[in-house]
Short mmCIF file of C-alpha atoms and ligand atoms in Angstrom, two decimals:
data_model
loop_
_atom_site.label_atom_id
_atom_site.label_comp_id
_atom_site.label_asym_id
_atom_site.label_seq_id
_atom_site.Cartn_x
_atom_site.Cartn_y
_atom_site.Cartn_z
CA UNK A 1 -51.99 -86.00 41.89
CA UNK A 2 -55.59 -85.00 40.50
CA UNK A 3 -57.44 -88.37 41.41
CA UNK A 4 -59.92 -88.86 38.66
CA UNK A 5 -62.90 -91.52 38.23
CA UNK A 6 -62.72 -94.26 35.72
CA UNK A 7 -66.37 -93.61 34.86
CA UNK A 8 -68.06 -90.11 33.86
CA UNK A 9 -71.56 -89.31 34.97
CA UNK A 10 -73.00 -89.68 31.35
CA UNK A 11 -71.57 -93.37 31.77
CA UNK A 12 -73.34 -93.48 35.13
CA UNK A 13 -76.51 -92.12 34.30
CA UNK A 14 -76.81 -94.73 31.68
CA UNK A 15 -75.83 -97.78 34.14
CA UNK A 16 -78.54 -96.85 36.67
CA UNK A 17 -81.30 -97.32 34.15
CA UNK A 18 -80.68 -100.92 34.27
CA UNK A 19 -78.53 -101.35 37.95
CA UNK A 20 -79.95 -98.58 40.87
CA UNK A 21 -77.19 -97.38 42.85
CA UNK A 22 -75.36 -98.18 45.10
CA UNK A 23 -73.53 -100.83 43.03
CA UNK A 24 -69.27 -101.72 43.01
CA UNK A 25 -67.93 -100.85 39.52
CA UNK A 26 -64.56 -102.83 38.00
CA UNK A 27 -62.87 -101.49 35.51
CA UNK A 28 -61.64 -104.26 33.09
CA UNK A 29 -59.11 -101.96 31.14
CA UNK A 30 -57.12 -101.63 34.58
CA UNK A 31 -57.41 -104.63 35.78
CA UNK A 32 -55.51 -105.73 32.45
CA UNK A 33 -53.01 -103.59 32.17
CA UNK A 34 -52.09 -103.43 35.80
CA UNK A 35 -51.45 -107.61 35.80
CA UNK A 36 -49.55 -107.25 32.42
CA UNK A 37 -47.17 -104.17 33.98
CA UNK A 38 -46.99 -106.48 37.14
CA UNK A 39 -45.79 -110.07 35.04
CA UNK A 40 -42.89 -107.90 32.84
CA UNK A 41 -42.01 -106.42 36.29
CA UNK A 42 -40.81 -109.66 37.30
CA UNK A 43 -40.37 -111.25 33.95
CA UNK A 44 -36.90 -112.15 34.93
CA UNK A 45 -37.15 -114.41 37.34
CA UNK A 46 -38.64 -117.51 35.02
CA UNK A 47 -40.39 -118.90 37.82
CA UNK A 48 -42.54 -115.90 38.94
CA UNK A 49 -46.03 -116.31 39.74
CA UNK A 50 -48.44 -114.25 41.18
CA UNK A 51 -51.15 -115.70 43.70
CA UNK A 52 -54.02 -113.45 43.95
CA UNK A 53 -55.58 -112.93 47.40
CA UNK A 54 -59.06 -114.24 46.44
CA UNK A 55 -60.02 -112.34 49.93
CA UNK A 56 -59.29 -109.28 48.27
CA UNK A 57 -61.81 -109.85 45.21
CA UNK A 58 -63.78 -112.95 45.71
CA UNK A 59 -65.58 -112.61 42.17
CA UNK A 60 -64.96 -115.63 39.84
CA UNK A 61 -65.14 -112.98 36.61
CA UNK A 62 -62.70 -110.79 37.91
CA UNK A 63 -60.64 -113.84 38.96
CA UNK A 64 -61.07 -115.29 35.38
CA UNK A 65 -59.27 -112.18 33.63
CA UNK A 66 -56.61 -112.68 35.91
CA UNK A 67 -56.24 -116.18 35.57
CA UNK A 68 -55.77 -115.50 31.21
CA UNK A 69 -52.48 -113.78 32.70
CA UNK A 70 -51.52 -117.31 34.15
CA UNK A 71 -52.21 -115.92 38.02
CA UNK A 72 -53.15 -118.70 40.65
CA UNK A 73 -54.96 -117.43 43.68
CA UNK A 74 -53.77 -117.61 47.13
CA UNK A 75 -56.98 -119.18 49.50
CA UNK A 76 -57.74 -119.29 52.95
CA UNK A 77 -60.48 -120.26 53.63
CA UNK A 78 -62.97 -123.15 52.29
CA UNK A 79 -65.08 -121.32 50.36
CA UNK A 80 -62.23 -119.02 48.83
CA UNK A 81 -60.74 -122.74 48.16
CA UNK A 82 -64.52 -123.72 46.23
CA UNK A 83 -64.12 -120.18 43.95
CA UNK A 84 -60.77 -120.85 42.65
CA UNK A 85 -61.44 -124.40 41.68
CA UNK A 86 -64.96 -123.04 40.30
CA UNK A 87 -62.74 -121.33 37.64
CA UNK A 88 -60.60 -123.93 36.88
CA UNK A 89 -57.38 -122.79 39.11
CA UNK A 90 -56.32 -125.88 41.31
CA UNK A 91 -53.39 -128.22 42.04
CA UNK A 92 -50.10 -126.30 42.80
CA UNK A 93 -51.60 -122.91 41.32
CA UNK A 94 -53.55 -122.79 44.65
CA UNK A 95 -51.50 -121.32 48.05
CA UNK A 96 -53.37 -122.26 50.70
CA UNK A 97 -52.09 -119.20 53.54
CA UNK A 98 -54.33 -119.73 56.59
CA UNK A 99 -53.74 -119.16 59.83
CA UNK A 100 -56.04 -121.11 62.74
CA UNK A 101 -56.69 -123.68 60.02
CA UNK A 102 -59.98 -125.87 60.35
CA UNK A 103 -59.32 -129.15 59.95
CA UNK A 104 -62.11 -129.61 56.39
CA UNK A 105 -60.39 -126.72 55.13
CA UNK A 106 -57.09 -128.59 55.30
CA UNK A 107 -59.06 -131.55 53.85
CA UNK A 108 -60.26 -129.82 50.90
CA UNK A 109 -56.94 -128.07 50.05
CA UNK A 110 -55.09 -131.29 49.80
CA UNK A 111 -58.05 -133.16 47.69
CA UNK A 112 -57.40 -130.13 45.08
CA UNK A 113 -53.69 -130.37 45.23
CA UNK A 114 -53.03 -126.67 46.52
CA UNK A 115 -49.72 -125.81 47.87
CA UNK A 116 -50.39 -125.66 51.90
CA UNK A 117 -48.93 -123.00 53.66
CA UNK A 118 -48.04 -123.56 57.24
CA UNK A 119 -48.62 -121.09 59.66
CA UNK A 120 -47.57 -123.11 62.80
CA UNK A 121 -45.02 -125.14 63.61
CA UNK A 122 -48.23 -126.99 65.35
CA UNK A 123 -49.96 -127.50 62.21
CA UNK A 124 -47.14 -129.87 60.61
CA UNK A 125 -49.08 -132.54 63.60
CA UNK A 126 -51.95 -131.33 62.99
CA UNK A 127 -52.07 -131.20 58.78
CA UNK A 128 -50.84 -134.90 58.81
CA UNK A 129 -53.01 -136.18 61.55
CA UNK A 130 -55.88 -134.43 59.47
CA UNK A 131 -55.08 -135.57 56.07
CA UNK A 132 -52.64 -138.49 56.76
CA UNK A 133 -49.36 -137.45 55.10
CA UNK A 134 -47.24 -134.21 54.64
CA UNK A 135 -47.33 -133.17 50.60
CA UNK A 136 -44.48 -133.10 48.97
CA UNK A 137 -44.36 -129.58 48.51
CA UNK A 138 -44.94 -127.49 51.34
CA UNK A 139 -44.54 -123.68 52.35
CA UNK A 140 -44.00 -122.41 55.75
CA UNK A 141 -45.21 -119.00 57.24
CA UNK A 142 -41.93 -116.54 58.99
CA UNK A 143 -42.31 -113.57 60.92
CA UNK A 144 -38.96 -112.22 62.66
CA UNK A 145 -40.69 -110.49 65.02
CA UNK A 146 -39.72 -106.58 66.32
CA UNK A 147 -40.38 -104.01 64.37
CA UNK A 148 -40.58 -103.52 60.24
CA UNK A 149 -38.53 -100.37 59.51
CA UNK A 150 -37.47 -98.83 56.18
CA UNK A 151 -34.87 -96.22 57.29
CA UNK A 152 -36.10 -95.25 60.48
CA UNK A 153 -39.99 -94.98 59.57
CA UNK A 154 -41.55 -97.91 61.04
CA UNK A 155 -43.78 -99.47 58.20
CA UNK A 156 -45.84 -102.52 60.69
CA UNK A 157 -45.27 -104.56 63.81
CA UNK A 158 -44.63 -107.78 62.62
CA UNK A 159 -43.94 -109.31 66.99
CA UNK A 160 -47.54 -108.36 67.58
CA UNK A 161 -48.92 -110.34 64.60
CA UNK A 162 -50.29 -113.45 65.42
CA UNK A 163 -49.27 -114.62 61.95
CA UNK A 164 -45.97 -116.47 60.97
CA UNK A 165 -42.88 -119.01 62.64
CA UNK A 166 -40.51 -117.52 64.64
CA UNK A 167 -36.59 -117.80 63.37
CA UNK A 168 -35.94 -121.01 65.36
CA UNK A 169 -39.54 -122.79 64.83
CA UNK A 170 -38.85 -121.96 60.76
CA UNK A 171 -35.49 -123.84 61.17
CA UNK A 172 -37.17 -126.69 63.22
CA UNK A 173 -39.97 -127.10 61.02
CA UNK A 174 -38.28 -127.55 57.60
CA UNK A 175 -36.56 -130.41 59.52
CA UNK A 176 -39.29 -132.25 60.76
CA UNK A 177 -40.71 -131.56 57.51
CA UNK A 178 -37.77 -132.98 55.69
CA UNK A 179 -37.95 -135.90 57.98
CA UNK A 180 -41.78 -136.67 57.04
CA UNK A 181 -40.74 -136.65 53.68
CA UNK A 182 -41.46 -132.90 52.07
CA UNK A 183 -39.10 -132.65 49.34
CA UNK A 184 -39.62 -129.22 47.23
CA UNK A 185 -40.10 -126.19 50.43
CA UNK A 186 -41.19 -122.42 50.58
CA UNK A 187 -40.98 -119.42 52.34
CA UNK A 188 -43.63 -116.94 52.56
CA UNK A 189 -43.85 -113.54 55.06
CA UNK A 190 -46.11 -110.68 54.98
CA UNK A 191 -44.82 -108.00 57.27
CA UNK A 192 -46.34 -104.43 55.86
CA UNK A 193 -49.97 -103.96 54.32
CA UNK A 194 -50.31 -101.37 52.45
CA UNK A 195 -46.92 -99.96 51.72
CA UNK A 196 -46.93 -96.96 49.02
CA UNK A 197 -42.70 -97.03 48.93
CA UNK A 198 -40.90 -99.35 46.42
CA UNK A 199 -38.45 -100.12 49.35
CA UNK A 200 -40.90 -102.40 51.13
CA UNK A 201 -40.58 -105.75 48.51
CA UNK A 202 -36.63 -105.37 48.06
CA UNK A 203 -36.21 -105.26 51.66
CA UNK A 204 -38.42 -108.12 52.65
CA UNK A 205 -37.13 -109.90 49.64
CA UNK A 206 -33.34 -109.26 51.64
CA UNK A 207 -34.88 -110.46 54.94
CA UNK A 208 -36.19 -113.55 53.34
CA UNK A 209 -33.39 -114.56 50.91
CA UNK A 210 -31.16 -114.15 53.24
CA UNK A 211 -32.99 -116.55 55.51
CA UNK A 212 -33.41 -118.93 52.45
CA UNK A 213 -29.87 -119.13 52.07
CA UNK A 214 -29.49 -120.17 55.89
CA UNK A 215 -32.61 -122.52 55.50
CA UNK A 216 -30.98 -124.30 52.55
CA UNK A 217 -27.52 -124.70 53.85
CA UNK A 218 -28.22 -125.86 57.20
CA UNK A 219 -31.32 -128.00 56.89
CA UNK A 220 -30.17 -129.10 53.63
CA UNK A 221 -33.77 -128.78 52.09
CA UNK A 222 -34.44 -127.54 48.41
CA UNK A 223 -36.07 -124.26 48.12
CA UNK A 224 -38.40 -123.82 45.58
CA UNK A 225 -39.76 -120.71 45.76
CA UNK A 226 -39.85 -117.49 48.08
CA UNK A 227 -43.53 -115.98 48.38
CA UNK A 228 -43.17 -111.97 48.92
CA UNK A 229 -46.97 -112.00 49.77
CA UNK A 230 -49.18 -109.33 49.75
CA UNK A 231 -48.71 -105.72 51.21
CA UNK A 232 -47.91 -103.67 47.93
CA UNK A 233 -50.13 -100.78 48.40
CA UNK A 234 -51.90 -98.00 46.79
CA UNK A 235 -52.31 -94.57 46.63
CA UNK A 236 -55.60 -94.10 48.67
CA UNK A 237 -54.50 -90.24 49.28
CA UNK A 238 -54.19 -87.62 45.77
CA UNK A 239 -51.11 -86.84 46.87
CA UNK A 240 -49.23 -90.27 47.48
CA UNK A 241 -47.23 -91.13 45.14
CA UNK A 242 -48.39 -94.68 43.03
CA UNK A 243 -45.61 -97.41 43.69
CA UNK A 244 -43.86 -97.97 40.46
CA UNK A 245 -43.87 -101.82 39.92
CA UNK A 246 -40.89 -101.63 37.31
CA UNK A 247 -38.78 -100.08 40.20
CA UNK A 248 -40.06 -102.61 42.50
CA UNK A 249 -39.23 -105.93 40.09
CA UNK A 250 -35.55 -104.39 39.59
CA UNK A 251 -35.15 -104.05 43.21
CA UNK A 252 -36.12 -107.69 44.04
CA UNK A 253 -33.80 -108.60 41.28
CA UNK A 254 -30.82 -106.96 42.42
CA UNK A 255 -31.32 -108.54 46.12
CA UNK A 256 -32.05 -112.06 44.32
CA UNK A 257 -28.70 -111.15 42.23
CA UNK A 258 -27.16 -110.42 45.93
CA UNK A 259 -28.13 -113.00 47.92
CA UNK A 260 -29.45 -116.02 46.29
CA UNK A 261 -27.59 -116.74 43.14
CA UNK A 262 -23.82 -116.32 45.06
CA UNK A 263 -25.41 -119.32 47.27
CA UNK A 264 -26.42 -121.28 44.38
CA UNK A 265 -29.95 -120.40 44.68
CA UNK A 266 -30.72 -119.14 41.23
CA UNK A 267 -33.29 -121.40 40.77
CA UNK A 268 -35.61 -120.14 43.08
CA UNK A 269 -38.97 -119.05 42.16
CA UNK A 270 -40.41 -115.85 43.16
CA UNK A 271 -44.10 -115.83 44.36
CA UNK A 272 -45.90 -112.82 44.97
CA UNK A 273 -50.14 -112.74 46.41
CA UNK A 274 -51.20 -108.99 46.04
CA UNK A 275 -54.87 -108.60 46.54
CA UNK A 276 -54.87 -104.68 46.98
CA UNK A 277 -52.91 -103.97 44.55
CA UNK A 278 -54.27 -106.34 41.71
CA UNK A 279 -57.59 -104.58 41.99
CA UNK A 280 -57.84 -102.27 44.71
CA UNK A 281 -58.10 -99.02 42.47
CA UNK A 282 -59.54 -100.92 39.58
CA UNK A 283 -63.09 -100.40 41.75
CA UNK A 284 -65.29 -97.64 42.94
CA UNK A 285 -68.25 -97.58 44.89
CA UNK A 286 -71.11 -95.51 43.12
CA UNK A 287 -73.88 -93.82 45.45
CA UNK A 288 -75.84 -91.33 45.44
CA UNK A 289 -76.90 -88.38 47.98
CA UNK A 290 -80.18 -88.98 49.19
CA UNK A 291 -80.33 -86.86 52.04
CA UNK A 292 -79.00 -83.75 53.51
CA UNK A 293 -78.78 -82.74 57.24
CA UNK A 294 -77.98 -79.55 58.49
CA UNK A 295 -77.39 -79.97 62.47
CA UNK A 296 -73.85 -79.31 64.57
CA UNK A 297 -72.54 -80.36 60.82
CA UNK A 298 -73.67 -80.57 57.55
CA UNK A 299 -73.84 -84.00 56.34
CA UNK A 300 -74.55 -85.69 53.30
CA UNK A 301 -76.54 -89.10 53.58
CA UNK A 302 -75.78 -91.58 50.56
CA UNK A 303 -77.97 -94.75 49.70
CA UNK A 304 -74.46 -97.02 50.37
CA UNK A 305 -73.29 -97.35 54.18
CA UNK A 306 -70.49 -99.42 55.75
CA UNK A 307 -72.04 -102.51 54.65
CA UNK A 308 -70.76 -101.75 51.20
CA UNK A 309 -67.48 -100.71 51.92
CA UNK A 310 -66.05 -101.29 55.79
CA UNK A 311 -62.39 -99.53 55.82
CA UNK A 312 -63.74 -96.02 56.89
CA UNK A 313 -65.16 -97.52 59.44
CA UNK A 314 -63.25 -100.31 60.37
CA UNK A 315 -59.60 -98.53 60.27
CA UNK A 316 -60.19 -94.91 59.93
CA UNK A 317 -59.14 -95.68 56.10
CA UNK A 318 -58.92 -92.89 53.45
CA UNK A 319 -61.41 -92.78 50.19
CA UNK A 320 -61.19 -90.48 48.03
CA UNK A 321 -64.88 -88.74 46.75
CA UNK A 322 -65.38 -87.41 43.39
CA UNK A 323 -68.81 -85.71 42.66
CA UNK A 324 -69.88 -86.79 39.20
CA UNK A 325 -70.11 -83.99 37.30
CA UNK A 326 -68.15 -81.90 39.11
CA UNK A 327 -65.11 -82.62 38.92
CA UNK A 328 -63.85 -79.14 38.15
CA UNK A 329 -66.24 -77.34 40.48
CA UNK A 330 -63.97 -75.49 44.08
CA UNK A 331 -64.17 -77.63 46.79
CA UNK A 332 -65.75 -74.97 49.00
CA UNK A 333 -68.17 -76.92 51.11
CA UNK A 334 -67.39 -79.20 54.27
CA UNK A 335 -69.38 -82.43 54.61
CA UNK A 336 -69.30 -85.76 56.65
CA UNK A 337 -70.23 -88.11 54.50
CA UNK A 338 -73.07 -90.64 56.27
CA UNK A 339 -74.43 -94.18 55.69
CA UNK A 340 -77.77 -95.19 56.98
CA UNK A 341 -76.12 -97.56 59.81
CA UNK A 342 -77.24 -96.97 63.26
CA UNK A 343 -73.91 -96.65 64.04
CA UNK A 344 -72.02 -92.89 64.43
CA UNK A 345 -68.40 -94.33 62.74
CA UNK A 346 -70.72 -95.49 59.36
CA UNK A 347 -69.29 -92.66 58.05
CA UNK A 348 -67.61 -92.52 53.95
CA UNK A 349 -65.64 -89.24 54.96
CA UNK A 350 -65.42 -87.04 57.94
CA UNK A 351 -64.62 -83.57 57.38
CA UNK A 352 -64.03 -83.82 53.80
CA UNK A 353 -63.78 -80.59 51.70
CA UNK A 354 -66.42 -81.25 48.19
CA UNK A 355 -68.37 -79.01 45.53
CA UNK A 356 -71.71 -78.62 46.73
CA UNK A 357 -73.54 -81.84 46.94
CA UNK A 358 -77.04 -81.81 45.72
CA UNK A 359 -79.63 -84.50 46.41
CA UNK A 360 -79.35 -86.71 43.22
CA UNK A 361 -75.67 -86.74 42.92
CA UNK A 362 -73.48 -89.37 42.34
CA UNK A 363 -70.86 -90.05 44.09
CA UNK A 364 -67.70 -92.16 43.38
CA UNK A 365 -66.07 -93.21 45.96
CA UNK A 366 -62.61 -94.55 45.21
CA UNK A 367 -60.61 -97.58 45.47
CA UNK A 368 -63.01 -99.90 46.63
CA UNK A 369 -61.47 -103.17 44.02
CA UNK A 370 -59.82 -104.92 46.87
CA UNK A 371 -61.32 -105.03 50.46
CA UNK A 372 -64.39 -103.29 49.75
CA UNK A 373 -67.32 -105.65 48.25
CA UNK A 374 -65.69 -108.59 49.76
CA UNK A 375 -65.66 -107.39 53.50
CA UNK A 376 -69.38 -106.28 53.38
CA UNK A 377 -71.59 -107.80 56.15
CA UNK A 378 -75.34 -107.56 56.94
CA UNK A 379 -75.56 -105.49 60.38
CA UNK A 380 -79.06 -103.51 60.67
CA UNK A 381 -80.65 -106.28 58.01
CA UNK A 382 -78.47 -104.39 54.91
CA UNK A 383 -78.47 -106.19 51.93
CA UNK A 384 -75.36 -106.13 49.80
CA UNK A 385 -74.70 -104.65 47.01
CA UNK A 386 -74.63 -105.48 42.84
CA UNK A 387 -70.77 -105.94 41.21
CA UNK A 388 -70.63 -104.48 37.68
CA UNK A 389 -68.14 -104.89 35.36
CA UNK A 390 -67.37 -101.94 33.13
CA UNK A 391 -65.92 -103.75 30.12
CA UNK A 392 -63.00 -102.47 27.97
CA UNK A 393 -65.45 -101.63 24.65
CA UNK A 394 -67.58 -99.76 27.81
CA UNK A 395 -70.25 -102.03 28.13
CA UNK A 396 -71.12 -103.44 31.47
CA UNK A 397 -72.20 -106.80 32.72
CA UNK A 398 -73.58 -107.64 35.73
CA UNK A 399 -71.39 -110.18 37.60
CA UNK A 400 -73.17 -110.24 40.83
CA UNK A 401 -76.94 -109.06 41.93
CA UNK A 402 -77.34 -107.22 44.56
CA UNK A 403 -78.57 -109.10 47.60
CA UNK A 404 -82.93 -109.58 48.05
CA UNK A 405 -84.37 -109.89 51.22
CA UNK A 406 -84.91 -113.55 50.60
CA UNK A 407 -81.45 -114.15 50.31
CA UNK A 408 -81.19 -112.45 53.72
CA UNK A 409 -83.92 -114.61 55.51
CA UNK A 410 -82.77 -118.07 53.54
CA UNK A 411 -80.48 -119.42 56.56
CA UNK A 412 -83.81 -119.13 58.48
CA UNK A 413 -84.69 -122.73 57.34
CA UNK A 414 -87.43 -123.52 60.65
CA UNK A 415 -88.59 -120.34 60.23
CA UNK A 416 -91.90 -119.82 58.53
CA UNK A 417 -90.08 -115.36 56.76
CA UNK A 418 -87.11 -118.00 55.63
CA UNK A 419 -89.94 -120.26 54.11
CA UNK A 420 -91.97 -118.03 52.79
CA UNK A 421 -89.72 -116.06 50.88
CA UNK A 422 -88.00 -118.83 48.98
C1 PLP B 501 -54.50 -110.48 52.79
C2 PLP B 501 -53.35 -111.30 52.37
C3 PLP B 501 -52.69 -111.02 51.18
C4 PLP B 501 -53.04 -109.85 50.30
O1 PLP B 501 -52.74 -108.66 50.90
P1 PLP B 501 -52.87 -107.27 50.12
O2 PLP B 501 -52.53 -106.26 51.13
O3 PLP B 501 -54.27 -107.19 49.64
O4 PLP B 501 -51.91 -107.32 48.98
C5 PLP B 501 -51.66 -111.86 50.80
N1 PLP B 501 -51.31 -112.91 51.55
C6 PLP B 501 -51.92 -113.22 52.70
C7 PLP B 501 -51.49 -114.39 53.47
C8 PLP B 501 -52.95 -112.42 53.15
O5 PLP B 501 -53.55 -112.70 54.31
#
């Protein structure tokens, strides 16, 4: 598949009058008709709600169009917890999933009603010794453990994730649970990231109903609602194929048809928390070529580096390049593609066949809505980046400034550069 840009370079050039590169773009139009595909996917289960990972995204505006589609967000963290009651999302449309759990982050979950997740057997001690009861409602964390195949290809190693219950602590759990007085329970297990195959939600779905069913019958404990997570993926590569979220609603429904409602459990509530897949190619990173080396490679140096988008770095991770303005040009030149870290792996693309780039260029880089903005850091004194929103009657707003260097100095509070500069 021909990967194209949601933006042209006319589009660009006028943005950078007011915004100077590098800047993450959103694309509103997407983001819209992506949730609204993703809500009739699942429109049969009358319970269905999706979660979005705020870790994905963490910008309030782009969490605000999904919350018009009745989307809660799934937190972890006190700060993600802050955002999502910022907006107005709270009470039981909050899923607290943490793992490690500080105990004020516990605190502040319960004052705003979320829905806590547990992700140790340990933490039922723990939560009530921290906020002196066990909710009513409460979700616990599984992982089976081994390894997560899908006819023979291995998709992720759930046993060496330090996330999750193990089969017996689930079982134990819900009954010391029960005994403290939770009434209303969940289940909730992420066991692939990323997966571009339909297969992966109807087979966790079977994993989990069918471990719902047990749950129920031999703890006796009403379950609410099964939480498929994250882990729906998307096409980083032109030539993956895009999931197709019809295909992968029908398959849930035909395992839900399967395994809960023979056991009664038609009732249940399907929860899903996609971050990557709410947003992830709903967001480019826009750069331009500021340099060009010619040593034991021929590299391109743009004015964004890892600090605006990690994955390359971090995991080796795939993202697509499209040279604005030419798009239709051969791609007859081989470049690495170089941020200004001092670090050799802050690198956009390695190897990567492109038209000619030119000093002055733009470059898109793709699929930076989930995972990119939000996973930014500081190293070498960077500042981060400006979020733009490119609206659906193509207008953009600015819905965060980039970082100044007084925002960079302003934890420096006995410090006469943090003093100075505020
Ligand atoms: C990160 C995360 C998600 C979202 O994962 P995606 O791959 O972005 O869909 C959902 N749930 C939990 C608990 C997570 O940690």
């Amino acid at each position: 598949m021909n990967k194209t840009p949601f933006v042209t370079k006319e589009q660009i050039e006028e943005i950078v009058k007011s915004y100077p590169t590098p800047f993450h773009l959103y694309d509103e139009k997407g983001i819209r008709e992506n949730v609204k595909a993703l809500k009739e996917a699942f429109s049969w289960n009358p319970g269905y709600k999706e979660y979005f990972a705020v870790k994905a995204t963490p910008n309030p505006f782009l969490m605000q169009i999904l919350k018009e589609y009745g989307c809660g967000c799934d937190c972890s963290s006190y700060t993600e917890l802050m955002l999502s009651d910022a907006i107005g999302v709270n009470g039981q449309n909050i899923m607290f999933s943490s793992n490690d759990t500080p105990e004020e982050d516990f605190k502040l979950a319960d004052q705003l009603g979320a829905i806590i997740n547990l992700d140790d057997i340990t933490h039922i001690d723990f939560l009530e010794k921290t906020i002196g009861h066990i909710p009513e409602t409460i979700s616990c964390r599984y992982n089976p453990g081994g390894l997560f195949k899908i006819s023979n290809s291995i998709m992720d190693n759930p046993g060496d994730a330090k996330y999750g219950m193990t089969t017996d602590q689930i079982f134990e759990a819900f009954q010391i649970l029960k005994e403290k007085g939770a009434k209303e329970f969940g289940i909730h297990a992420f066991l692939a990231s990323n997966t571009v195959t339909n297969d992966y939600y109807p087979m966790l779905a079977k994993v989990l109903f069918e471990q719902a069913v047990k749950l129920q019958q031999e703890t006796g404990v009403h379950i609410k609602f099964i939480n498929l997570s994250g882990g729906i993926g998307i096409p980083y590569k032109p030539d993956q194929e895009p999931n197709d979220i019809y295909a992968i609603g029908e398959g849930v429904r035909r395992v839900y048809e399967e395994v809960l409602v023979p056991a009664g459990m038609g009732d249940v509530a399907i929860y899903t928390a996609l971050g990557r897949y709410m947003m992830g190619p709903f967001g480019c990173l826009v750069t331009r070529a500021i340099h060009e080396k010619h040593t034991h490679k021929e590299y391109i140096g743009v004015d964004a580096c890892a600090v605006n988008l990690m994955r390359p770095a971090m995991y080796g991770a795939y993202h697509h390049i499209t040279v604005l303005g030419k798009e239709k040009e051969p791609c007859d030149h081989i470049y690495d593609i170089t941020g200004s870290l001092c670090e050799n792996n802050d690198k956009f693309a390695i190897d990567r066949m492109l038209p000619k780039v030119d000093i002055g260029d733009y470059l898109v880089i793709h699929d930076t809505g989930a995972h990119g903005f939000s996973m930014g850091y500081n190293y070498n004194g960077k500042l981060k980046s400006a979020e733009l929103l490119l609206k659906e009657d193509g207008s953009v707003q600015l819905i965060r400034r980039a970082e100044t260097p007084a925002d960079y100095f302003a934890t420096f509070d006995c410090f006469e550069i943090g003093k100075k500069l505020r």
